[in-house]
């Protein structure tokens, strides 16, 4: 009723369709329809940098599919992700990457270097009191999501514009 007072439309059907939809396709093209697009590159956003600093974690969710804290503990792993399939799951501690003591920068460097080679990234991990070597065959580099202006009218910008 409130939405109809602002703009007459079948809002009940519009909202129900989006809230209760259980089909095979997602509305991932909504961003593009609003004049923007999602891209990935090797530069973390200011938000990502701040989140890493505050949470004391590094986010490889869009590349390896894991998050790792400052002590090397895997704190999150994407189900069926490339790192999870290799055994890098929450709770294991990364001790070394490609033969070097773990640090966030060492892992970032290894992911970046893997772009120009076919050699898997090698992890020495500790799981409770068991040490194991795991190899992750990933060569896509660091990836961070960004919204950039796309084609068409900027509807999202108009929606996000502060009220005057």
mmCIF file with all atom_site columns, C-alpha atoms in Angstrom:
data_model
loop_
_atom_site.group_PDB
_atom_site.id
_atom_site.type_symbol
_atom_site.label_atom_id
_atom_site.label_alt_id
_atom_site.label_comp_id
_atom_site.label_asym_id
_atom_site.label_entity_id
_atom_site.label_seq_id
_atom_site.pdbx_PDB_ins_code
_atom_site.Cartn_x
_atom_site.Cartn_y
_atom_site.Cartn_z
_atom_site.occupancy
_atom_site.B_iso_or_equiv
_atom_site.pdbx_formal_charge
_atom_site.auth_seq_id
_atom_site.auth_comp_id
_atom_site.auth_asym_id
_atom_site.auth_atom_id
_atom_site.pdbx_PDB_model_num
ATOM 1   C CA . UNK A 1 1   ? 0.000  0.000   0.000   1.00 0.00 ? 1   UNK A CA 1
ATOM 2   C CA . UNK A 1 2   ? 2.853  2.378   0.841   1.00 0.00 ? 2   UNK A CA 1
ATOM 3   C CA . UNK A 1 3   ? 4.624  1.674   -2.441  1.00 0.00 ? 3   UNK A CA 1
ATOM 4   C CA . UNK A 1 4   ? 1.358  2.123   -4.363  1.00 0.00 ? 4   UNK A CA 1
ATOM 5   C CA . UNK A 1 5   ? 0.902  5.488   -2.687  1.00 0.00 ? 5   UNK A CA 1
ATOM 6   C CA . UNK A 1 6   ? 4.266  6.532   -4.146  1.00 0.00 ? 6   UNK A CA 1
ATOM 7   C CA . UNK A 1 7   ? 3.931  4.814   -7.528  1.00 0.00 ? 7   UNK A CA 1
ATOM 8   C CA . UNK A 1 8   ? 0.895  2.728   -8.542  1.00 0.00 ? 8   UNK A CA 1
ATOM 9   C CA . UNK A 1 9   ? 2.015  -0.759  -9.588  1.00 0.00 ? 9   UNK A CA 1
ATOM 10  C CA . UNK A 1 10  ? 1.419  -4.419  -8.767  1.00 0.00 ? 10  UNK A CA 1
ATOM 11  C CA . UNK A 1 11  ? 4.025  -4.312  -6.002  1.00 0.00 ? 11  UNK A CA 1
ATOM 12  C CA . UNK A 1 12  ? 2.721  -7.423  -4.228  1.00 0.00 ? 12  UNK A CA 1
ATOM 13  C CA . UNK A 1 13  ? 3.411  -9.618  -7.267  1.00 0.00 ? 13  UNK A CA 1
ATOM 14  C CA . UNK A 1 14  ? 6.702  -7.842  -7.956  1.00 0.00 ? 14  UNK A CA 1
ATOM 15  C CA . UNK A 1 15  ? 8.015  -8.469  -4.417  1.00 0.00 ? 15  UNK A CA 1
ATOM 16  C CA . UNK A 1 16  ? 6.582  -12.003 -4.044  1.00 0.00 ? 16  UNK A CA 1
ATOM 17  C CA . UNK A 1 17  ? 8.203  -13.052 -7.329  1.00 0.00 ? 17  UNK A CA 1
ATOM 18  C CA . UNK A 1 18  ? 11.604 -11.913 -6.093  1.00 0.00 ? 18  UNK A CA 1
ATOM 19  C CA . UNK A 1 19  ? 11.309 -13.065 -2.492  1.00 0.00 ? 19  UNK A CA 1
ATOM 20  C CA . UNK A 1 20  ? 9.885  -16.528 -3.157  1.00 0.00 ? 20  UNK A CA 1
ATOM 21  C CA . UNK A 1 21  ? 11.653 -17.454 -6.396  1.00 0.00 ? 21  UNK A CA 1
ATOM 22  C CA . UNK A 1 22  ? 13.380 -20.845 -6.278  1.00 0.00 ? 22  UNK A CA 1
ATOM 23  C CA . UNK A 1 23  ? 14.284 -21.388 -9.946  1.00 0.00 ? 23  UNK A CA 1
ATOM 24  C CA . UNK A 1 24  ? 17.573 -22.253 -11.593 1.00 0.00 ? 24  UNK A CA 1
ATOM 25  C CA . UNK A 1 25  ? 18.592 -18.755 -12.650 1.00 0.00 ? 25  UNK A CA 1
ATOM 26  C CA . UNK A 1 26  ? 19.538 -15.842 -10.436 1.00 0.00 ? 26  UNK A CA 1
ATOM 27  C CA . UNK A 1 27  ? 18.767 -12.196 -11.139 1.00 0.00 ? 27  UNK A CA 1
ATOM 28  C CA . UNK A 1 28  ? 22.467 -11.472 -11.730 1.00 0.00 ? 28  UNK A CA 1
ATOM 29  C CA . UNK A 1 29  ? 21.718 -9.168  -14.619 1.00 0.00 ? 29  UNK A CA 1
ATOM 30  C CA . UNK A 1 30  ? 19.955 -6.642  -12.409 1.00 0.00 ? 30  UNK A CA 1
ATOM 31  C CA . UNK A 1 31  ? 23.175 -4.681  -11.940 1.00 0.00 ? 31  UNK A CA 1
ATOM 32  C CA . UNK A 1 32  ? 23.707 -4.491  -15.708 1.00 0.00 ? 32  UNK A CA 1
ATOM 33  C CA . UNK A 1 33  ? 20.088 -3.402  -16.181 1.00 0.00 ? 33  UNK A CA 1
ATOM 34  C CA . UNK A 1 34  ? 20.812 -0.557  -13.778 1.00 0.00 ? 34  UNK A CA 1
ATOM 35  C CA . UNK A 1 35  ? 23.735 0.714   -15.841 1.00 0.00 ? 35  UNK A CA 1
ATOM 36  C CA . UNK A 1 36  ? 26.578 -0.939  -13.938 1.00 0.00 ? 36  UNK A CA 1
ATOM 37  C CA . UNK A 1 37  ? 28.596 -4.147  -14.188 1.00 0.00 ? 37  UNK A CA 1
ATOM 38  C CA . UNK A 1 38  ? 30.620 -6.335  -11.875 1.00 0.00 ? 38  UNK A CA 1
ATOM 39  C CA . UNK A 1 39  ? 34.281 -6.827  -12.790 1.00 0.00 ? 39  UNK A CA 1
ATOM 40  C CA . UNK A 1 40  ? 37.198 -8.498  -11.066 1.00 0.00 ? 40  UNK A CA 1
ATOM 41  C CA . UNK A 1 41  ? 40.791 -7.299  -11.000 1.00 0.00 ? 41  UNK A CA 1
ATOM 42  C CA . UNK A 1 42  ? 43.899 -7.606  -8.835  1.00 0.00 ? 42  UNK A CA 1
ATOM 43  C CA . UNK A 1 43  ? 43.367 -4.366  -6.914  1.00 0.00 ? 43  UNK A CA 1
ATOM 44  C CA . UNK A 1 44  ? 41.546 -4.610  -3.578  1.00 0.00 ? 44  UNK A CA 1
ATOM 45  C CA . UNK A 1 45  ? 38.964 -1.929  -2.904  1.00 0.00 ? 45  UNK A CA 1
ATOM 46  C CA . UNK A 1 46  ? 39.474 0.450   0.023   1.00 0.00 ? 46  UNK A CA 1
ATOM 47  C CA . UNK A 1 47  ? 36.693 -1.488  1.781   1.00 0.00 ? 47  UNK A CA 1
ATOM 48  C CA . UNK A 1 48  ? 38.545 -4.798  1.266   1.00 0.00 ? 48  UNK A CA 1
ATOM 49  C CA . UNK A 1 49  ? 41.791 -3.303  2.585   1.00 0.00 ? 49  UNK A CA 1
ATOM 50  C CA . UNK A 1 50  ? 40.054 -1.923  5.670   1.00 0.00 ? 50  UNK A CA 1
ATOM 51  C CA . UNK A 1 51  ? 38.210 -5.204  6.302   1.00 0.00 ? 51  UNK A CA 1
ATOM 52  C CA . UNK A 1 52  ? 41.479 -7.129  6.139   1.00 0.00 ? 52  UNK A CA 1
ATOM 53  C CA . UNK A 1 53  ? 43.104 -4.730  8.586   1.00 0.00 ? 53  UNK A CA 1
ATOM 54  C CA . UNK A 1 54  ? 40.214 -4.741  11.080  1.00 0.00 ? 54  UNK A CA 1
ATOM 55  C CA . UNK A 1 55  ? 39.489 -8.481  10.883  1.00 0.00 ? 55  UNK A CA 1
ATOM 56  C CA . UNK A 1 56  ? 43.161 -9.449  10.624  1.00 0.00 ? 56  UNK A CA 1
ATOM 57  C CA . UNK A 1 57  ? 42.329 -11.755 7.715   1.00 0.00 ? 57  UNK A CA 1
ATOM 58  C CA . UNK A 1 58  ? 43.070 -11.882 4.016   1.00 0.00 ? 58  UNK A CA 1
ATOM 59  C CA . UNK A 1 59  ? 40.255 -12.625 1.631   1.00 0.00 ? 59  UNK A CA 1
ATOM 60  C CA . UNK A 1 60  ? 40.991 -14.939 -1.281  1.00 0.00 ? 60  UNK A CA 1
ATOM 61  C CA . UNK A 1 61  ? 37.288 -15.741 -1.735  1.00 0.00 ? 61  UNK A CA 1
ATOM 62  C CA . UNK A 1 62  ? 37.263 -14.730 -5.402  1.00 0.00 ? 62  UNK A CA 1
ATOM 63  C CA . UNK A 1 63  ? 40.480 -16.565 -6.305  1.00 0.00 ? 63  UNK A CA 1
ATOM 64  C CA . UNK A 1 64  ? 41.384 -19.548 -4.114  1.00 0.00 ? 64  UNK A CA 1
ATOM 65  C CA . UNK A 1 65  ? 38.012 -19.535 -2.365  1.00 0.00 ? 65  UNK A CA 1
ATOM 66  C CA . UNK A 1 66  ? 39.365 -19.130 1.184   1.00 0.00 ? 66  UNK A CA 1
ATOM 67  C CA . UNK A 1 67  ? 39.867 -16.579 3.931   1.00 0.00 ? 67  UNK A CA 1
ATOM 68  C CA . UNK A 1 68  ? 42.949 -16.830 6.138   1.00 0.00 ? 68  UNK A CA 1
ATOM 69  C CA . UNK A 1 69  ? 43.696 -15.053 9.411   1.00 0.00 ? 69  UNK A CA 1
ATOM 70  C CA . UNK A 1 70  ? 46.990 -13.386 10.274  1.00 0.00 ? 70  UNK A CA 1
ATOM 71  C CA . UNK A 1 71  ? 48.273 -16.590 11.918  1.00 0.00 ? 71  UNK A CA 1
ATOM 72  C CA . UNK A 1 72  ? 47.616 -18.680 8.795   1.00 0.00 ? 72  UNK A CA 1
ATOM 73  C CA . UNK A 1 73  ? 44.431 -20.349 10.015  1.00 0.00 ? 73  UNK A CA 1
ATOM 74  C CA . UNK A 1 74  ? 41.870 -20.913 7.268   1.00 0.00 ? 74  UNK A CA 1
ATOM 75  C CA . UNK A 1 75  ? 38.743 -19.276 8.675   1.00 0.00 ? 75  UNK A CA 1
ATOM 76  C CA . UNK A 1 76  ? 36.425 -19.806 5.712   1.00 0.00 ? 76  UNK A CA 1
ATOM 77  C CA . UNK A 1 77  ? 36.422 -21.990 2.639   1.00 0.00 ? 77  UNK A CA 1
ATOM 78  C CA . UNK A 1 78  ? 33.977 -22.037 -0.253  1.00 0.00 ? 78  UNK A CA 1
ATOM 79  C CA . UNK A 1 79  ? 32.146 -25.303 -0.602  1.00 0.00 ? 79  UNK A CA 1
ATOM 80  C CA . UNK A 1 80  ? 33.477 -27.113 -3.679  1.00 0.00 ? 80  UNK A CA 1
ATOM 81  C CA . UNK A 1 81  ? 36.045 -24.311 -4.148  1.00 0.00 ? 81  UNK A CA 1
ATOM 82  C CA . UNK A 1 82  ? 39.448 -25.078 -5.609  1.00 0.00 ? 82  UNK A CA 1
ATOM 83  C CA . UNK A 1 83  ? 41.261 -24.735 -2.258  1.00 0.00 ? 83  UNK A CA 1
ATOM 84  C CA . UNK A 1 84  ? 38.625 -26.735 -0.355  1.00 0.00 ? 84  UNK A CA 1
ATOM 85  C CA . UNK A 1 85  ? 38.903 -29.585 -2.843  1.00 0.00 ? 85  UNK A CA 1
ATOM 86  C CA . UNK A 1 86  ? 42.642 -29.657 -2.133  1.00 0.00 ? 86  UNK A CA 1
ATOM 87  C CA . UNK A 1 87  ? 41.990 -29.846 1.633   1.00 0.00 ? 87  UNK A CA 1
ATOM 88  C CA . UNK A 1 88  ? 42.310 -26.200 2.703   1.00 0.00 ? 88  UNK A CA 1
ATOM 89  C CA . UNK A 1 89  ? 39.252 -26.132 4.931   1.00 0.00 ? 89  UNK A CA 1
ATOM 90  C CA . UNK A 1 90  ? 38.383 -24.104 8.040   1.00 0.00 ? 90  UNK A CA 1
ATOM 91  C CA . UNK A 1 91  ? 40.604 -24.935 10.972  1.00 0.00 ? 91  UNK A CA 1
ATOM 92  C CA . UNK A 1 92  ? 43.762 -25.972 9.153   1.00 0.00 ? 92  UNK A CA 1
ATOM 93  C CA . UNK A 1 93  ? 46.784 -23.728 9.576   1.00 0.00 ? 93  UNK A CA 1
ATOM 94  C CA . UNK A 1 94  ? 48.925 -22.752 6.608   1.00 0.00 ? 94  UNK A CA 1
ATOM 95  C CA . UNK A 1 95  ? 52.522 -23.047 7.808   1.00 0.00 ? 95  UNK A CA 1
ATOM 96  C CA . UNK A 1 96  ? 54.296 -22.360 4.506   1.00 0.00 ? 96  UNK A CA 1
ATOM 97  C CA . UNK A 1 97  ? 53.511 -21.464 0.895   1.00 0.00 ? 97  UNK A CA 1
ATOM 98  C CA . UNK A 1 98  ? 55.856 -22.637 -1.849  1.00 0.00 ? 98  UNK A CA 1
ATOM 99  C CA . UNK A 1 99  ? 58.517 -23.345 0.778   1.00 0.00 ? 99  UNK A CA 1
ATOM 100 C CA . UNK A 1 100 ? 58.326 -19.925 2.478   1.00 0.00 ? 100 UNK A CA 1
ATOM 101 C CA . UNK A 1 101 ? 56.956 -19.204 5.961   1.00 0.00 ? 101 UNK A CA 1
ATOM 102 C CA . UNK A 1 102 ? 53.319 -18.163 5.772   1.00 0.00 ? 102 UNK A CA 1
ATOM 103 C CA . UNK A 1 103 ? 52.375 -14.510 5.720   1.00 0.00 ? 103 UNK A CA 1
ATOM 104 C CA . UNK A 1 104 ? 49.537 -12.804 3.912   1.00 0.00 ? 104 UNK A CA 1
ATOM 105 C CA . UNK A 1 105 ? 52.029 -11.216 1.525   1.00 0.00 ? 105 UNK A CA 1
ATOM 106 C CA . UNK A 1 106 ? 53.759 -14.544 0.798   1.00 0.00 ? 106 UNK A CA 1
ATOM 107 C CA . UNK A 1 107 ? 50.387 -16.067 -0.127  1.00 0.00 ? 107 UNK A CA 1
ATOM 108 C CA . UNK A 1 108 ? 49.423 -13.064 -2.256  1.00 0.00 ? 108 UNK A CA 1
ATOM 109 C CA . UNK A 1 109 ? 52.789 -13.245 -4.029  1.00 0.00 ? 109 UNK A CA 1
ATOM 110 C CA . UNK A 1 110 ? 52.334 -16.980 -4.671  1.00 0.00 ? 110 UNK A CA 1
ATOM 111 C CA . UNK A 1 111 ? 48.851 -16.465 -6.142  1.00 0.00 ? 111 UNK A CA 1
ATOM 112 C CA . UNK A 1 112 ? 50.184 -13.672 -8.357  1.00 0.00 ? 112 UNK A CA 1
ATOM 113 C CA . UNK A 1 113 ? 53.237 -15.688 -9.465  1.00 0.00 ? 113 UNK A CA 1
ATOM 114 C CA . UNK A 1 114 ? 51.075 -18.724 -10.310 1.00 0.00 ? 114 UNK A CA 1
ATOM 115 C CA . UNK A 1 115 ? 49.507 -16.739 -13.170 1.00 0.00 ? 115 UNK A CA 1
ATOM 116 C CA . UNK A 1 116 ? 52.660 -17.147 -15.240 1.00 0.00 ? 116 UNK A CA 1
ATOM 117 C CA . UNK A 1 117 ? 53.309 -20.842 -14.532 1.00 0.00 ? 117 UNK A CA 1
ATOM 118 C CA . UNK A 1 118 ? 51.561 -24.192 -14.699 1.00 0.00 ? 118 UNK A CA 1
ATOM 119 C CA . UNK A 1 119 ? 53.004 -25.298 -11.352 1.00 0.00 ? 119 UNK A CA 1
ATOM 120 C CA . UNK A 1 120 ? 50.420 -25.660 -8.563  1.00 0.00 ? 120 UNK A CA 1
ATOM 121 C CA . UNK A 1 121 ? 50.760 -23.536 -5.424  1.00 0.00 ? 121 UNK A CA 1
ATOM 122 C CA . UNK A 1 122 ? 52.184 -25.742 -2.663  1.00 0.00 ? 122 UNK A CA 1
ATOM 123 C CA . UNK A 1 123 ? 50.951 -25.416 0.917   1.00 0.00 ? 123 UNK A CA 1
ATOM 124 C CA . UNK A 1 124 ? 52.409 -26.972 4.040   1.00 0.00 ? 124 UNK A CA 1
ATOM 125 C CA . UNK A 1 125 ? 49.490 -27.136 6.462   1.00 0.00 ? 125 UNK A CA 1
ATOM 126 C CA . UNK A 1 126 ? 48.994 -28.251 10.025  1.00 0.00 ? 126 UNK A CA 1
ATOM 127 C CA . UNK A 1 127 ? 45.772 -29.912 11.105  1.00 0.00 ? 127 UNK A CA 1
ATOM 128 C CA . UNK A 1 128 ? 45.855 -30.283 14.894  1.00 0.00 ? 128 UNK A CA 1
ATOM 129 C CA . UNK A 1 129 ? 49.182 -32.188 15.167  1.00 0.00 ? 129 UNK A CA 1
ATOM 130 C CA . UNK A 1 130 ? 49.389 -33.562 11.623  1.00 0.00 ? 130 UNK A CA 1
ATOM 131 C CA . UNK A 1 131 ? 51.452 -31.844 8.908   1.00 0.00 ? 131 UNK A CA 1
ATOM 132 C CA . UNK A 1 132 ? 50.595 -32.308 5.255   1.00 0.00 ? 132 UNK A CA 1
ATOM 133 C CA . UNK A 1 133 ? 51.560 -30.873 1.877   1.00 0.00 ? 133 UNK A CA 1
ATOM 134 C CA . UNK A 1 134 ? 48.681 -29.787 -0.347  1.00 0.00 ? 134 UNK A CA 1
ATOM 135 C CA . UNK A 1 135 ? 48.802 -28.517 -3.896  1.00 0.00 ? 135 UNK A CA 1
ATOM 136 C CA . UNK A 1 136 ? 46.307 -26.086 -5.371  1.00 0.00 ? 136 UNK A CA 1
ATOM 137 C CA . UNK A 1 137 ? 46.308 -25.882 -9.154  1.00 0.00 ? 137 UNK A CA 1
ATOM 138 C CA . UNK A 1 138 ? 45.108 -22.283 -9.497  1.00 0.00 ? 138 UNK A CA 1
ATOM 139 C CA . UNK A 1 139 ? 46.469 -19.781 -12.021 1.00 0.00 ? 139 UNK A CA 1
ATOM 140 C CA . UNK A 1 140 ? 43.916 -16.968 -12.146 1.00 0.00 ? 140 UNK A CA 1
ATOM 141 C CA . UNK A 1 141 ? 45.744 -14.419 -10.002 1.00 0.00 ? 141 UNK A CA 1
ATOM 142 C CA . UNK A 1 142 ? 44.290 -12.261 -7.259  1.00 0.00 ? 142 UNK A CA 1
ATOM 143 C CA . UNK A 1 143 ? 40.662 -11.262 -7.794  1.00 0.00 ? 143 UNK A CA 1
ATOM 144 C CA . UNK A 1 144 ? 38.658 -8.542  -6.116  1.00 0.00 ? 144 UNK A CA 1
ATOM 145 C CA . UNK A 1 145 ? 35.131 -7.492  -7.173  1.00 0.00 ? 145 UNK A CA 1
ATOM 146 C CA . UNK A 1 146 ? 34.355 -3.941  -8.289  1.00 0.00 ? 146 UNK A CA 1
ATOM 147 C CA . UNK A 1 147 ? 31.266 -2.229  -9.621  1.00 0.00 ? 147 UNK A CA 1
ATOM 148 C CA . UNK A 1 148 ? 32.030 -0.104  -12.659 1.00 0.00 ? 148 UNK A CA 1
ATOM 149 C CA . UNK A 1 149 ? 29.797 2.010   -14.823 1.00 0.00 ? 149 UNK A CA 1
ATOM 150 C CA . UNK A 1 150 ? 28.385 -0.017  -17.694 1.00 0.00 ? 150 UNK A CA 1
ATOM 151 C CA . UNK A 1 151 ? 26.116 0.765   -20.600 1.00 0.00 ? 151 UNK A CA 1
ATOM 152 C CA . UNK A 1 152 ? 22.695 2.337   -20.479 1.00 0.00 ? 152 UNK A CA 1
ATOM 153 C CA . UNK A 1 153 ? 21.033 4.721   -18.114 1.00 0.00 ? 153 UNK A CA 1
ATOM 154 C CA . UNK A 1 154 ? 22.479 4.904   -14.584 1.00 0.00 ? 154 UNK A CA 1
ATOM 155 C CA . UNK A 1 155 ? 19.415 3.734   -12.638 1.00 0.00 ? 155 UNK A CA 1
ATOM 156 C CA . UNK A 1 156 ? 21.392 2.483   -9.641  1.00 0.00 ? 156 UNK A CA 1
ATOM 157 C CA . UNK A 1 157 ? 23.132 5.823   -9.285  1.00 0.00 ? 157 UNK A CA 1
ATOM 158 C CA . UNK A 1 158 ? 19.738 7.529   -9.329  1.00 0.00 ? 158 UNK A CA 1
ATOM 159 C CA . UNK A 1 159 ? 18.407 5.148   -6.665  1.00 0.00 ? 159 UNK A CA 1
ATOM 160 C CA . UNK A 1 160 ? 21.481 5.618   -4.444  1.00 0.00 ? 160 UNK A CA 1
ATOM 161 C CA . UNK A 1 161 ? 21.459 9.409   -4.799  1.00 0.00 ? 161 UNK A CA 1
ATOM 162 C CA . UNK A 1 162 ? 20.859 11.132  -1.457  1.00 0.00 ? 162 UNK A CA 1
ATOM 163 C CA . UNK A 1 163 ? 17.486 12.813  -1.164  1.00 0.00 ? 163 UNK A CA 1
ATOM 164 C CA . UNK A 1 164 ? 17.750 16.582  -1.558  1.00 0.00 ? 164 UNK A CA 1
#
